[in-house]
C-alpha positions as MATLAB code, in Angstrom:
seq = 'XXXXXXXXXXXXXXXXXXXXXXXXXXXXXXXXXXXXXXXXXXXXXXXXXXXXXXXXXXXXXXXXXXXXXXXXXXXXXXXXXXXXXXXXXXXXXXXXXXXXXXXXXXXXXXXXXXXXXXXXXXXXXXXXXXXX';
ca = [
      27.042   15.987  -37.024;
      23.395   15.926  -35.694;
      21.051   13.139  -36.116;
      19.467    9.930  -34.308;
      21.398    7.469  -32.623;
      19.045    4.622  -33.608;
      16.790    3.965  -36.546;
      13.875    1.605  -35.920;
      12.550    0.773  -39.196;
       9.528   -1.643  -39.822;
       8.501   -0.013  -43.046;
      11.639   -0.385  -45.523;
      11.602    1.088  -49.003;
      12.067    4.787  -49.425;
      11.383    5.411  -45.794;
      14.338    3.349  -44.663;
      16.655    5.249  -47.186;
      15.515    8.536  -45.755;
      15.794    7.296  -42.220;
      19.534    6.019  -42.762;
      20.433    9.695  -43.895;
      19.124   10.954  -40.388;
      21.201    8.574  -38.486;
      24.272   10.199  -36.843;
      27.804    9.044  -37.302;
      28.495    5.797  -35.510;
      24.562    5.302  -35.203;
      22.571    1.990  -35.588;
      19.904    0.997  -38.065;
      17.504   -1.694  -36.862;
      15.806   -3.338  -39.821;
      12.681   -4.699  -38.182;
      10.501   -5.348  -41.385;
       9.203   -4.256  -44.872;
       5.625   -2.959  -44.323;
       5.881   -0.998  -47.426;
       6.411   -4.128  -49.644;
       9.796   -2.814  -50.947;
      13.120   -4.135  -49.619;
      15.700   -1.434  -49.873;
      19.360   -1.732  -51.006;
      21.688    0.280  -48.910;
      24.537    1.714  -50.527;
      27.312    0.454  -48.463;
      29.361    3.686  -48.967;
      26.704    5.462  -46.858;
      27.226    3.062  -44.092;
      30.983    3.259  -44.254;
      31.065    7.048  -44.510;
      28.802    7.422  -41.357;
      30.191    4.450  -39.687;
      26.748    3.085  -39.273;
      25.948   -0.560  -38.238;
      23.026   -2.108  -39.647;
      21.223   -4.869  -37.575;
      18.646   -7.194  -38.682;
      16.056   -7.880  -35.892;
      13.797  -10.690  -36.657;
      12.099  -11.339  -33.185;
      10.556  -14.547  -34.230;
      14.037  -16.110  -34.501;
      14.951  -15.544  -30.967;
      12.448  -18.004  -29.673;
      14.631  -20.770  -31.272;
      17.962  -19.247  -31.663;
      18.237  -17.283  -28.239;
      15.208  -17.877  -26.149;
      17.205  -16.404  -23.110;
      17.766  -13.128  -24.847;
      13.927  -13.077  -25.916;
      12.736  -13.771  -22.212;
      15.123  -11.173  -20.687;
      14.001   -8.574  -23.153;
      10.265   -9.156  -22.639;
      10.873   -9.162  -18.867;
      12.623   -5.653  -19.259;
       9.819   -4.370  -21.414;
       7.165   -5.762  -18.941;
       8.943   -3.822  -16.099;
       9.302   -0.721  -18.188;
       5.415   -0.719  -18.926;
       4.505   -1.517  -15.298;
       6.725    1.415  -14.062;
       4.847    3.705  -16.512;
       7.759    4.501  -18.762;
       6.328    3.200  -21.808;
       3.592    5.289  -23.557;
       1.435    3.565  -26.095;
      -0.677    5.860  -28.533;
      -3.963    4.499  -28.691;
      -5.475    6.128  -31.714;
      -8.784    4.226  -31.639;
     -10.517    1.949  -29.025;
     -13.757   -0.030  -29.784;
     -15.741   -2.454  -27.666;
     -16.043   -6.012  -29.172;
     -19.413   -5.586  -30.799;
     -17.944   -2.703  -32.861;
     -14.867   -4.560  -33.954;
     -15.798   -4.009  -37.444;
     -15.207   -0.424  -36.914;
     -11.684   -0.972  -35.758;
     -10.800   -2.911  -39.029;
     -12.407    0.049  -41.031;
     -10.209    2.504  -39.244;
      -7.285    0.546  -40.100;
      -8.326   -0.235  -43.611;
      -9.013    3.580  -44.157;
      -5.602    4.415  -42.791;
      -7.167    6.671  -39.991;
      -5.165    5.068  -37.253;
      -2.152    6.902  -35.899;
      -0.851    4.656  -33.260;
      -2.745    1.399  -31.930;
      -6.268    0.399  -32.665;
      -7.632   -1.351  -29.759;
     -10.812   -3.824  -29.470;
     -11.829   -4.128  -25.810;
     -13.274   -7.516  -24.869;
     -15.058   -6.574  -21.832;
     -16.387   -2.987  -22.163;
     -18.449   -3.487  -18.951;
     -15.310   -3.564  -16.652;
     -13.190   -0.961  -18.539;
     -15.721    1.578  -19.372;
     -14.686    1.212  -22.921;
     -16.829    2.945  -25.838;
     -16.063    3.701  -29.262;
     -13.311    6.370  -29.233;
     -12.005    8.225  -32.020;
      -9.564   11.066  -32.347;
     -10.938   14.524  -31.723;
];
């Protein structure tokens, strides 16, 4: 059976259910949040038949429950970023004086990736940038 090994789902709802169906046998589903506002109910027969493990991942609780794990994970992420192994899709970038346009891009659902407000446009050469 083909499919993805890990499902990272911050959306929930119907998107989660579609995602679970894409997970390969023995895969993992990471429940990150419910941005859709809909908390899905997973039919456990689907988890059983596909031998899928569902993990709740609430990063905020790591600060009190397992701070060492959080610190180690963040350290690894910083190392990966510093080595250039992570790519962040910046959909739009705006200087601070155009921050209102950043909020507008998000509100109008034009962002695909991150919307960045640059605090010091003089040192970064930032100017309002939108996708071509």
